[in-house]
């Protein structure tokens, strides 16, 4: 099978690119290893609250102003496909974003092949990409776009003793463990602040330790 554009991943980036390609009448296919779009958000972030704002009520009516305060919607010409219709919360639940991404893919009838994991990528003598999948298919394309997001934890190996720290993906979510404790969190990104907010009600102190400006 040949398609000019091949997108790996049906998360926010993959779906957004698929929408633009379809709107321009381009030949494209999206490959998604999970059975749904946006599958990352079925389990992540771990504490199930987003840090991307959903400022729905802004008083001002300027569309550009309101877009700058809506960090979750994908761009499209369908007003009904704005994430602000899903929640009034400033920091909404991740489950809603998971549902929204599935709805976006279905509403725009995007060409996504689900349960289709990429196993190998090569290039042929013509410079085309050759992609093989777990379904035994071989797809060729001129342009290959990766929309897979973060694929593995980032661990600062230069820190002696880092192996004794608990990774974000290994956290124990039982709040009893953290009651009246001092908690140090290495890093100043989304995962750090999500974890800090989750623990702030029970921990004695939560220290966010970032090596660069937040």
XYZ file of N, CA, C and O in Angstrom:
856
model
N 0.837 -1.187 0.000
C 0.000 0.000 0.000
C 0.879 1.245 0.000
O 1.852 1.316 0.751
N 0.516 2.225 -0.833
C 1.261 3.482 -0.866
C 0.344 4.641 -0.491
O -0.802 4.716 -0.947
N 0.839 5.530 0.364
C 0.145 6.766 0.690
C 1.197 7.853 0.795
O 2.320 7.588 1.233
N 0.880 9.054 0.399
C 1.909 10.095 0.426
C 2.306 10.426 1.857
O 3.482 10.567 2.178
N 1.300 10.543 2.750
C 1.568 10.926 4.132
C 1.179 9.784 5.064
O 0.059 9.267 4.996
N 2.088 9.432 5.954
C 1.810 8.404 6.957
C 2.117 8.994 8.333
O 3.205 9.512 8.559
N 1.147 8.904 9.227
C 1.279 9.459 10.572
C 1.274 8.312 11.565
O 0.387 7.448 11.522
N 2.246 8.286 12.457
C 2.287 7.272 13.502
C 1.822 7.903 14.808
O 2.455 8.825 15.329
N 0.703 7.419 15.317
C 0.165 7.913 16.580
C -1.101 8.723 16.391
O -1.124 9.675 15.609
N -2.167 8.345 17.102
C -3.443 9.058 17.035
C -3.711 9.809 18.328
O -4.811 9.772 18.878
N -2.667 10.479 18.823
C -2.832 11.391 19.948
C -3.145 12.782 19.421
O -3.495 12.956 18.243
N -3.011 13.821 20.257
C -3.323 15.186 19.807
C -2.559 15.608 18.557
O -3.153 16.172 17.629
N -1.249 15.348 18.508
C -0.454 15.772 17.355
C -0.863 15.030 16.090
O -1.037 15.627 15.020
N -1.021 13.717 16.191
C -1.385 12.923 15.029
C -2.764 13.273 14.490
O -2.968 13.375 13.273
N -3.725 13.470 15.393
C -5.084 13.811 14.966
C -5.137 15.202 14.351
O -5.859 15.429 13.363
N -4.371 16.131 14.916
C -4.372 17.488 14.362
C -3.798 17.492 12.947
O -4.363 18.112 12.036
N -2.696 16.793 12.753
C -2.117 16.730 11.422
C -3.057 16.025 10.449
O -3.219 16.444 9.287
N -3.712 14.953 10.910
C -4.661 14.235 10.060
C -5.804 15.151 9.641
O -6.245 15.124 8.471
N -6.290 15.966 10.552
C -7.374 16.894 10.224
C -6.953 17.862 9.121
O -7.695 18.087 8.158
N -5.760 18.450 9.259
C -5.304 19.413 8.259
C -5.072 18.744 6.905
O -5.397 19.313 5.853
N -4.512 17.542 6.914
C -4.291 16.840 5.652
C -5.621 16.507 4.976
O -5.777 16.671 3.756
N -6.593 16.038 5.761
C -7.893 15.717 5.183
C -8.571 16.959 4.646
O -9.186 16.927 3.563
N -8.488 18.083 5.388
C -9.148 19.311 4.956
C -8.575 19.840 3.640
O -9.249 20.576 2.919
N -7.336 19.447 3.322
C -6.696 19.863 2.070
C -6.793 18.781 0.989
O -6.192 18.904 -0.084
N -7.509 17.702 1.324
C -7.697 16.651 0.332
C -6.471 15.810 0.067
O -6.336 15.223 -1.018
N -5.595 15.722 1.045
C -4.351 14.967 0.845
C -4.556 13.477 1.158
O -5.439 13.084 1.916
N -3.660 12.685 0.603
C -3.670 11.235 0.787
C -2.872 10.900 2.046
O -1.663 11.101 2.091
N -3.547 10.354 3.079
C -2.875 10.107 4.358
C -3.490 8.901 5.060
O -4.630 8.512 4.794
N -2.724 8.331 5.996
C -3.204 7.271 6.883
C -2.552 7.497 8.242
O -1.377 7.882 8.321
N -3.322 7.263 9.313
C -2.793 7.314 10.681
C -2.736 5.893 11.228
O -3.716 5.137 11.117
N -1.597 5.514 11.790
C -1.455 4.208 12.429
C -1.444 4.388 13.937
O -0.661 5.176 14.473
N -2.309 3.674 14.635
C -2.403 3.777 16.093
C -2.370 2.374 16.693
O -3.179 1.513 16.337
N -1.421 2.146 17.606
C -1.263 0.801 18.158
C -2.376 0.416 19.133
O -2.642 -0.768 19.339
N -3.037 1.406 19.741
C -4.130 1.127 20.668
C -5.446 1.006 19.905
O -5.518 1.224 18.697
N -6.498 0.668 20.623
C -7.803 0.483 19.988
C -8.624 1.758 19.952
O -9.735 1.761 19.413
N -8.097 2.855 20.525
C -8.803 4.126 20.526
C -7.823 5.261 20.255
O -6.614 5.114 20.454
N -8.362 6.397 19.850
C -7.546 7.603 19.736
C -7.239 8.145 21.133
O -7.996 7.921 22.074
N -6.108 8.848 21.254
C -5.759 9.486 22.528
C -5.534 8.524 23.668
O -5.720 8.888 24.839
N -5.094 7.303 23.377
C -5.004 6.257 24.404
C -4.061 6.629 25.549
O -4.222 6.149 26.675
N -3.070 7.473 25.278
C -2.156 7.907 26.341
C -2.921 8.483 27.519
O -2.586 8.252 28.682
N -3.988 9.231 27.228
C -4.732 9.914 28.284
C -5.715 9.006 29.010
O -6.402 9.453 29.921
N -5.765 7.737 28.635
C -6.555 6.782 29.398
C -5.899 6.478 30.740
O -6.577 6.128 31.713
N -4.567 6.657 30.801
C -3.833 6.366 32.046
C -2.971 7.525 32.532
O -2.548 7.538 33.680
N -2.682 8.489 31.650
C -1.811 9.602 31.997
C -2.553 10.931 31.823
O -3.394 11.039 30.924
N -2.254 11.923 32.637
C -1.365 11.887 33.791
C -1.905 10.996 34.913
O -3.110 10.778 34.998
N -1.018 10.515 35.741
C -1.366 9.509 36.737
C -2.451 9.953 37.699
O -3.294 9.163 38.115
N -2.428 11.235 38.075
C -3.355 11.701 39.098
C -4.646 12.254 38.509
O -5.482 12.766 39.241
N -4.769 12.152 37.174
C -5.995 12.342 36.417
C -6.525 13.768 36.358
O -7.658 13.989 35.937
N -5.724 14.746 36.775
C -6.077 16.148 36.572
C -5.114 16.759 35.571
O -3.902 16.560 35.663
N -5.635 17.503 34.613
C -4.791 18.163 33.622
C -4.220 19.458 34.187
O -4.850 20.112 35.024
N -3.038 19.832 33.703
C -2.456 21.130 34.037
C -2.621 22.118 32.883
O -2.207 23.267 32.991
N -3.216 21.678 31.813
C -3.492 22.553 30.669
C -4.838 23.233 30.903
O -5.848 22.569 31.131
N -4.844 24.552 30.855
C -6.026 25.285 31.315
C -7.184 25.209 30.324
O -7.008 25.080 29.116
N -8.376 25.301 30.887
C -9.623 25.257 30.143
C -10.455 26.463 30.594
O -11.463 26.339 31.259
N -9.961 27.680 30.236
C -10.618 28.915 30.691
C -11.790 29.217 29.772
O -11.667 29.897 28.764
N -12.934 28.727 30.151
C -14.118 28.777 29.300
C -14.816 30.134 29.347
O -15.305 30.629 28.337
N -14.877 30.730 30.524
C -15.613 31.983 30.712
C -14.615 33.121 30.894
O -13.999 33.263 31.946
N -14.462 33.950 29.859
C -13.432 34.986 29.850
C -13.976 36.411 29.819
O -13.199 37.349 29.785
N -15.289 36.557 29.777
C -15.955 37.852 29.685
C -15.824 38.444 28.284
O -16.799 38.890 27.696
N -14.607 38.424 27.751
C -14.384 38.978 26.418
C -14.886 38.014 25.347
O -14.866 36.800 25.526
N -15.316 38.562 24.230
C -15.894 37.749 23.166
C -14.934 37.500 22.004
O -15.267 36.751 21.092
N -13.752 38.122 22.031
C -12.810 37.946 20.924
C -12.361 36.492 20.828
O -11.843 35.924 21.797
N -12.550 35.912 19.648
C -12.244 34.501 19.462
C -10.763 34.214 19.668
O -10.388 33.212 20.274
N -9.895 35.079 19.149
C -8.461 34.854 19.302
C -8.058 34.864 20.769
O -7.243 34.046 21.209
N -8.622 35.774 21.546
C -8.330 35.842 22.977
C -8.754 34.537 23.663
O -8.023 33.977 24.489
N -9.937 34.050 23.323
C -10.440 32.840 23.968
C -9.647 31.603 23.568
O -9.454 30.696 24.388
N -9.165 31.563 22.323
C -8.327 30.430 21.914
C -7.056 30.374 22.747
O -6.565 29.293 23.082
N -6.514 31.537 23.103
C -5.262 31.551 23.885
C -5.464 31.016 25.297
O -4.485 30.708 25.982
N -6.707 30.901 25.740
C -6.992 30.389 27.077
C -7.635 29.005 27.043
O -8.148 28.521 28.043
N -7.605 28.412 25.879
C -8.118 27.051 25.695
C -6.943 26.202 25.213
O -6.611 26.199 24.041
N -6.337 25.471 26.141
C -5.104 24.750 25.824
C -5.347 23.295 25.416
O -4.392 22.544 25.208
N -6.600 22.882 25.315
C -6.881 21.473 25.069
C -7.566 21.195 23.735
O -7.484 20.078 23.236
N -8.237 22.183 23.179
C -8.944 21.960 21.921
C -7.970 21.792 20.758
O -6.959 22.486 20.693
N -8.312 20.900 19.844
C -7.618 20.829 18.572
C -8.261 21.834 17.623
O -9.441 22.144 17.731
N -7.472 22.348 16.692
C -7.975 23.327 15.741
C -8.848 22.643 14.691
O -8.471 21.614 14.144
N -10.001 23.230 14.435
C -10.874 22.728 13.379
C -11.908 23.795 13.057
O -12.021 24.798 13.767
N -12.678 23.559 11.990
C -13.727 24.496 11.609
C -15.074 24.134 12.223
O -16.115 24.670 11.808
N -15.065 23.226 13.207
C -16.303 22.772 13.843
C -16.396 23.340 15.261
O -15.714 22.843 16.168
N -17.217 24.360 15.485
C -17.334 24.959 16.831
C -17.754 23.945 17.884
O -17.383 24.088 19.060
N -18.507 22.938 17.475
C -18.960 21.944 18.450
C -17.833 21.045 18.935
O -17.998 20.306 19.915
N -16.688 21.112 18.265
C -15.555 20.297 18.680
C -14.521 21.123 19.439
O -13.322 20.971 19.252
N -14.990 21.985 20.300
C -14.121 22.692 21.241
C -14.167 21.957 22.578
O -15.250 21.589 23.062
N -13.018 21.776 23.185
C -12.972 21.058 24.467
C -13.718 21.817 25.563
O -14.177 21.215 26.533
N -13.856 23.121 25.420
C -14.564 23.919 26.429
C -16.011 23.474 26.606
O -16.636 23.803 27.617
N -16.565 22.742 25.668
C -17.921 22.220 25.799
C -17.986 21.002 26.725
O -19.083 20.571 27.098
N -16.838 20.464 27.075
C -16.805 19.245 27.884
C -16.749 19.515 29.379
O -17.081 18.636 30.173
N -16.283 20.691 29.774
C -16.108 20.953 31.205
C -16.015 22.447 31.472
O -15.541 23.210 30.620
N -16.469 22.862 32.667
C -16.286 24.236 33.132
C -15.039 24.375 34.002
O -14.675 25.485 34.381
N -14.405 23.260 34.330
C -13.263 23.293 35.244
C -12.057 23.940 34.579
O -11.768 23.676 33.400
N -11.334 24.751 35.350
C -10.117 25.364 34.834
C -9.062 24.301 34.550
O -8.359 24.355 33.535
N -8.941 23.325 35.451
C -8.034 22.186 35.266
C -8.907 20.924 35.211
O -9.173 20.307 36.240
N -9.354 20.533 34.029
C -10.318 19.433 33.910
C -9.685 18.061 34.101
O -8.474 17.904 34.206
N -10.544 17.072 34.130
C -10.116 15.689 34.299
C -9.551 15.118 32.996
O -10.051 15.405 31.914
N -8.536 14.303 33.138
C -7.905 13.694 31.966
C -8.869 12.779 31.218
O -8.762 12.631 29.994
N -9.817 12.175 31.935
C -10.785 11.294 31.277
C -11.584 12.045 30.217
O -11.969 11.458 29.195
N -11.835 13.324 30.449
C -12.595 14.116 29.483
C -11.778 14.375 28.219
O -12.321 14.369 27.108
N -10.480 14.602 28.376
C -9.635 14.801 27.205
C -9.531 13.508 26.398
O -9.532 13.532 25.155
N -9.461 12.395 27.090
C -9.437 11.086 26.414
C -10.688 10.911 25.563
O -10.625 10.522 24.385
N -11.855 11.245 26.125
C -13.104 11.138 25.381
C -13.152 12.136 24.228
O -13.605 11.819 23.118
N -12.678 13.350 24.502
C -12.688 14.398 23.476
C -11.892 13.978 22.243
O -12.336 14.177 21.101
N -10.715 13.410 22.438
C -9.876 13.019 21.307
C -10.533 11.912 20.479
O -10.450 11.908 19.242
N -11.218 10.997 21.148
C -11.967 9.974 20.417
C -13.103 10.607 19.616
O -13.347 10.253 18.451
N -13.792 11.554 20.247
C -14.899 12.227 19.574
C -14.410 13.038 18.372
O -15.072 13.088 17.328
N -13.249 13.690 18.523
C -12.690 14.490 17.436
C -12.390 13.612 16.229
O -12.728 13.961 15.086
N -11.765 12.473 16.472
C -11.428 11.558 15.380
C -12.688 11.054 14.686
O -12.739 10.957 13.450
N -13.725 10.744 15.467
C -14.968 10.225 14.894
C -15.742 11.321 14.160
O -16.262 11.096 13.062
N -15.817 12.506 14.761
C -16.580 13.605 14.166
C -16.048 13.968 12.786
O -16.827 14.224 11.852
N -14.730 13.982 12.643
C -14.123 14.367 11.367
C -13.825 13.162 10.474
O -13.243 13.337 9.401
N -14.243 11.976 10.932
C -14.043 10.747 10.153
C -12.608 10.635 9.656
O -12.341 10.405 8.467
N -11.675 10.793 10.589
C -10.255 10.730 10.219
C -9.851 9.294 9.897
O -10.366 8.335 10.488
N -8.931 9.149 8.979
C -8.515 7.833 8.486
C -7.470 7.230 9.423
O -6.262 7.355 9.199
N -7.955 6.594 10.485
C -7.070 5.998 11.498
C -7.237 4.484 11.475
O -8.363 3.975 11.518
N -6.115 3.785 11.433
C -6.127 2.329 11.548
C -5.698 1.967 12.966
O -4.556 2.180 13.363
N -6.647 1.441 13.745
C -6.398 1.124 15.151
C -5.841 -0.291 15.312
O -5.916 -1.117 14.401
N -5.283 -0.551 16.496
C -4.646 -1.842 16.805
C -3.574 -2.170 15.772
O -3.371 -3.332 15.403
N -2.893 -1.144 15.320
C -1.895 -1.296 14.261
C -0.572 -0.712 14.740
O -0.342 0.500 14.661
N 0.284 -1.563 15.274
C 1.565 -1.124 15.827
C 2.667 -1.219 14.781
O 2.757 -2.204 14.040
N 3.500 -0.199 14.732
C 4.630 -0.192 13.801
C 5.762 -1.042 14.382
O 6.145 -0.878 15.540
N 6.290 -1.936 13.584
C 7.366 -2.819 14.037
C 8.713 -2.492 13.406
O 9.755 -2.779 13.972
N 8.696 -1.876 12.217
C 9.969 -1.601 11.555
C 9.790 -0.469 10.540
O 8.742 -0.350 9.896
N 10.830 0.379 10.436
C 10.835 1.473 9.460
C 12.161 1.446 8.709
O 13.230 1.437 9.330
N 12.099 1.422 7.395
C 13.298 1.498 6.567
C 13.023 2.470 5.420
O 11.933 3.017 5.311
N 14.032 2.671 4.560
C 13.842 3.465 3.347
C 14.336 2.661 2.157
O 15.355 1.953 2.244
N 13.626 2.764 1.048
C 14.028 2.017 -0.142
C 14.941 2.861 -1.026
O 15.318 3.990 -0.676
N 15.302 2.323 -2.178
C 16.244 2.999 -3.070
C 15.691 4.303 -3.645
O 16.459 5.157 -4.099
N 14.370 4.452 -3.630
C 13.743 5.677 -4.136
C 13.611 6.758 -3.061
O 13.124 7.850 -3.333
N 14.020 6.416 -1.830
C 13.896 7.364 -0.733
C 12.560 7.315 -0.024
O 12.305 8.096 0.900
N 11.669 6.403 -0.451
C 10.380 6.259 0.214
C 10.562 5.511 1.539
O 11.427 4.642 1.671
N 9.726 5.845 2.509
C 9.709 5.118 3.773
C 8.925 3.826 3.593
O 7.877 3.799 2.945
N 9.418 2.758 4.214
C 8.743 1.467 4.195
C 8.451 1.088 5.643
O 9.370 0.912 6.453
N 7.176 0.984 5.974
C 6.748 0.745 7.350
C 6.021 -0.589 7.421
O 5.054 -0.823 6.678
N 6.488 -1.478 8.299
C 5.805 -2.757 8.507
C 5.119 -2.729 9.866
O 5.603 -2.120 10.810
N 3.973 -3.414 9.943
C 3.152 -3.374 11.158
C 2.949 -4.770 11.725
O 3.259 -5.783 11.085
N 2.371 -4.809 12.916
C 2.077 -6.085 13.566
C 0.970 -6.850 12.850
O 0.747 -8.030 13.118
N 0.268 -6.184 11.946
C -0.788 -6.854 11.180
C -0.243 -7.490 9.896
O -1.007 -8.007 9.086
N 1.079 -7.413 9.721
C 1.701 -8.008 8.556
C 1.643 -7.146 7.317
O 1.968 -7.603 6.218
N 1.241 -5.881 7.473
C 1.142 -4.975 6.332
C 2.476 -4.271 6.090
O 3.274 -4.063 7.009
N 2.673 -3.877 4.850
C 3.813 -3.057 4.477
C 3.266 -1.801 3.803
O 2.620 -1.873 2.767
N 3.516 -0.644 4.406
C 3.033 0.614 3.875
C 4.211 1.467 3.425
O 5.242 1.512 4.112
N 4.057 2.124 2.298
C 5.102 3.002 1.769
C 4.558 4.424 1.722
O 3.376 4.638 1.440
N 5.438 5.388 1.981
C 5.009 6.777 1.960
C 6.178 7.685 1.606
O 7.343 7.312 1.755
N 5.848 8.876 1.154
C 6.858 9.893 0.872
C 7.215 10.670 2.134
O 8.367 11.068 2.338
N 6.204 10.915 2.966
C 6.393 11.731 4.171
C 5.935 10.929 5.379
O 4.783 10.478 5.437
N 6.817 10.758 6.354
C 6.506 10.016 7.576
C 6.523 10.983 8.754
O 7.530 11.655 9.001
N 5.417 11.048 9.476
C 5.275 11.970 10.600
C 5.095 11.176 11.891
O 4.246 10.274 11.960
N 5.883 11.510 12.906
C 5.793 10.819 14.192
C 5.023 11.686 15.181
O 5.410 12.811 15.469
N 3.921 11.143 15.706
C 3.116 11.860 16.693
C 2.951 11.041 17.948
O 1.861 10.938 18.504
N 4.049 10.451 18.404
C 3.977 9.493 19.509
C 4.193 10.117 20.879
O 4.006 9.455 21.898
N 4.632 11.389 20.930
C 4.857 12.007 22.231
C 6.015 11.364 22.971
O 6.913 10.767 22.377
N 5.982 11.459 24.292
C 7.026 10.881 25.133
C 6.877 9.376 25.162
O 5.795 8.853 25.422
N 7.957 8.679 24.905
C 7.890 7.222 24.835
C 8.549 6.516 26.017
O 8.308 5.345 26.253
N 9.391 7.223 26.778
C 10.016 6.597 27.933
C 10.404 7.668 28.943
O 10.562 8.848 28.598
N 10.532 7.317 30.232
C 10.886 8.302 31.264
C 12.266 8.908 31.025
O 13.160 8.243 30.482
N 12.432 10.153 31.429
C 13.732 10.804 31.358
C 14.381 10.734 32.738
O 13.865 11.310 33.708
N 15.472 10.004 32.845
C 16.161 9.818 34.123
C 17.534 10.486 34.043
O 18.338 10.148 33.174
N 17.824 11.442 34.939
C 19.131 12.139 34.909
C 20.246 11.234 35.436
O 20.503 11.167 36.638
N 20.924 10.554 34.550
C 21.919 9.564 34.947
C 23.134 10.179 35.634
O 23.882 9.489 36.317
N 23.346 11.501 35.443
C 24.523 12.120 36.040
C 24.387 12.327 37.545
O 25.352 12.699 38.220
N 23.198 12.072 38.114
C 22.990 12.239 39.554
C 23.332 10.930 40.261
O 22.667 9.910 40.052
N 24.344 10.970 41.098
C 24.728 9.775 41.842
C 23.620 9.389 42.821
O 23.117 10.213 43.568
N 23.206 8.139 42.778
C 22.170 7.653 43.681
C 20.759 7.803 43.144
O 19.786 7.512 43.851
N 20.626 8.239 41.871
C 19.291 8.456 41.308
C 18.463 7.173 41.297
O 17.227 7.217 41.308
N 19.155 6.033 41.340
C 18.429 4.760 41.309
C 17.587 4.544 42.571
O 16.705 3.677 42.603
N 17.845 5.343 43.613
C 17.063 5.215 44.853
C 15.783 6.044 44.827
O 14.940 5.906 45.713
N 15.650 6.903 43.836
C 14.446 7.728 43.721
C 13.324 6.929 43.061
O 13.563 5.958 42.340
N 12.115 7.345 43.327
C 10.942 6.710 42.721
C 10.548 7.473 41.466
O 10.361 8.691 41.506
N 10.445 6.780 40.338
C 10.056 7.423 39.096
C 8.584 7.810 39.090
O 7.770 7.223 39.828
N 8.262 8.777 38.272
C 6.865 9.231 38.159
C 5.926 8.068 37.876
O 4.852 7.951 38.474
N 6.344 7.194 36.983
C 5.483 6.094 36.567
C 5.364 4.997 37.620
O 4.535 4.087 37.495
N 6.180 5.092 38.711
C 6.168 4.065 39.756
C 5.580 4.571 41.067
O 5.623 3.872 42.077
N 5.028 5.756 41.065
C 4.522 6.350 42.305
C 3.434 5.499 42.946
O 2.587 4.928 42.266
N 3.467 5.474 44.264
C 2.359 4.910 45.035
C 1.363 6.039 45.259
O 1.706 7.091 45.797
N 0.121 5.850 44.850
C -0.853 6.934 44.919
C -1.631 6.983 46.232
O -2.435 7.880 46.448
N -1.380 6.012 47.118
C -2.045 5.989 48.418
C -1.545 7.169 49.264
O -0.386 7.210 49.689
N -2.398 8.135 49.553
C -1.988 9.354 50.255
C -1.543 9.093 51.696
O -0.833 9.922 52.282
N -1.945 7.976 52.262
C -1.522 7.652 53.633
C 0.000 7.595 53.738
O 0.571 7.931 54.777
N 0.659 7.179 52.678
C 2.113 7.046 52.683
C 2.810 8.391 52.848
O 3.938 8.457 53.356
N 2.150 9.477 52.463
C 2.795 10.793 52.427
C 2.367 11.717 53.568
O 2.841 12.842 53.656
N 1.490 11.271 54.417
C 0.966 12.143 55.463
C 2.074 12.657 56.376
O 2.870 11.884 56.914
N 2.126 13.983 56.514
C 3.079 14.670 57.395
C 4.537 14.368 57.053
O 5.417 14.475 57.914
N 4.801 14.024 55.803
C 6.162 13.731 55.365
C 6.712 14.911 54.565
O 5.977 15.732 54.031
N 8.043 14.986 54.504
C 8.718 15.932 53.615
C 8.979 15.210 52.295
O 9.615 14.160 52.279
N 8.505 15.788 51.219
C 8.621 15.149 49.903
C 9.440 16.040 48.978
O 9.179 17.250 48.867
N 10.456 15.464 48.359
C 11.242 16.181 47.361
C 10.916 15.657 45.974
O 10.859 14.444 45.762
N 10.685 16.563 45.054
C 10.356 16.182 43.674
C 11.412 16.773 42.754
O 11.619 17.991 42.722
N 12.115 15.921 42.017
C 13.151 16.373 41.091
C 12.526 16.716 39.742
O 11.881 15.878 39.119
N 12.737 17.948 39.306
C 12.195 18.374 38.023
C 11.167 19.482 38.200
O 10.556 19.616 39.259
N 10.984 20.262 37.142
C 10.058 21.382 37.218
C 9.074 21.408 36.070
O 8.607 22.481 35.661
N 8.732 20.225 35.563
C 7.788 20.148 34.453
C 6.395 19.756 34.905
O 6.061 19.800 36.097
N 5.574 19.352 33.937
C 4.181 19.007 34.233
C 4.056 17.902 35.267
O 3.234 17.980 36.184
N 4.861 16.849 35.127
C 4.759 15.717 36.047
C 5.068 16.142 37.480
O 4.424 15.684 38.427
N 6.066 17.021 37.618
C 6.454 17.489 38.948
C 5.318 18.257 39.611
O 4.974 18.018 40.776
N 4.731 19.191 38.872
C 3.689 20.014 39.480
C 2.384 19.255 39.667
O 1.643 19.507 40.613
N 2.113 18.324 38.786
C 0.933 17.476 38.971
C 1.063 16.670 40.260
O 0.129 16.587 41.059
N 2.250 16.088 40.481
C 2.488 15.297 41.684
C 2.465 16.177 42.929
O 1.887 15.812 43.961
N 3.077 17.355 42.842
C 3.094 18.275 43.980
C 1.689 18.678 44.397
O 1.355 18.721 45.591
N 0.838 18.972 43.425
C -0.536 19.364 43.727
C -1.289 18.213 44.379
O -2.056 18.399 45.321
N -1.045 16.992 43.903
C -1.725 15.824 44.443
C -1.359 15.580 45.908
O -2.204 15.194 46.717
N -0.095 15.854 46.251
C 0.386 15.565 47.608
C 0.244 16.737 48.570
O 0.380 16.552 49.788
N -0.011 17.910 48.063
C 0.059 19.120 48.904
C -0.924 19.120 50.064
O -0.679 19.768 51.088
N -2.019 18.393 49.951
C -2.997 18.389 51.032
C -2.610 17.538 52.224
O -3.129 17.752 53.329
N -1.696 16.590 52.048
C -1.368 15.675 53.140
C 0.096 15.754 53.562
O 0.416 15.468 54.727
N 0.989 16.107 52.663
C 2.412 16.157 53.014
C 2.710 17.385 53.871
O 2.062 18.432 53.738
N 3.707 17.264 54.749
C 4.100 18.408 55.575
C 4.734 19.483 54.710
O 4.428 20.670 54.835
N 5.647 19.074 53.826
C 6.292 19.975 52.874
C 6.444 19.247 51.544
O 6.746 18.054 51.522
N 6.267 19.985 50.493
C 6.554 19.462 49.151
C 7.555 20.402 48.501
O 7.262 21.577 48.269
N 8.752 19.909 48.258
C 9.822 20.713 47.653
C 9.975 20.306 46.194
O 10.260 19.140 45.892
N 9.780 21.256 45.286
C 10.008 21.014 43.864
C 11.416 21.509 43.538
O 11.697 22.702 43.647
N 12.285 20.584 43.168
C 13.708 20.889 42.968
C 14.016 20.881 41.478
O 14.163 19.817 40.866
N 14.104 22.048 40.870
C 14.356 22.163 39.443
C 15.725 22.750 39.202
O 16.116 23.722 39.861
N 16.471 22.187 38.240
C 17.827 22.674 37.972
C 17.834 23.859 37.008
O 18.862 24.475 36.801
N 16.686 24.173 36.439
C 16.588 25.317 35.531
C 15.335 26.115 35.889
O 14.460 25.617 36.602
N 15.227 27.343 35.413
C 14.049 28.163 35.752
C 12.765 27.479 35.345
O 12.675 26.844 34.296
N 11.746 27.600 36.175
C 10.451 26.949 35.911
C 9.702 27.752 34.862
O 9.597 28.963 34.975
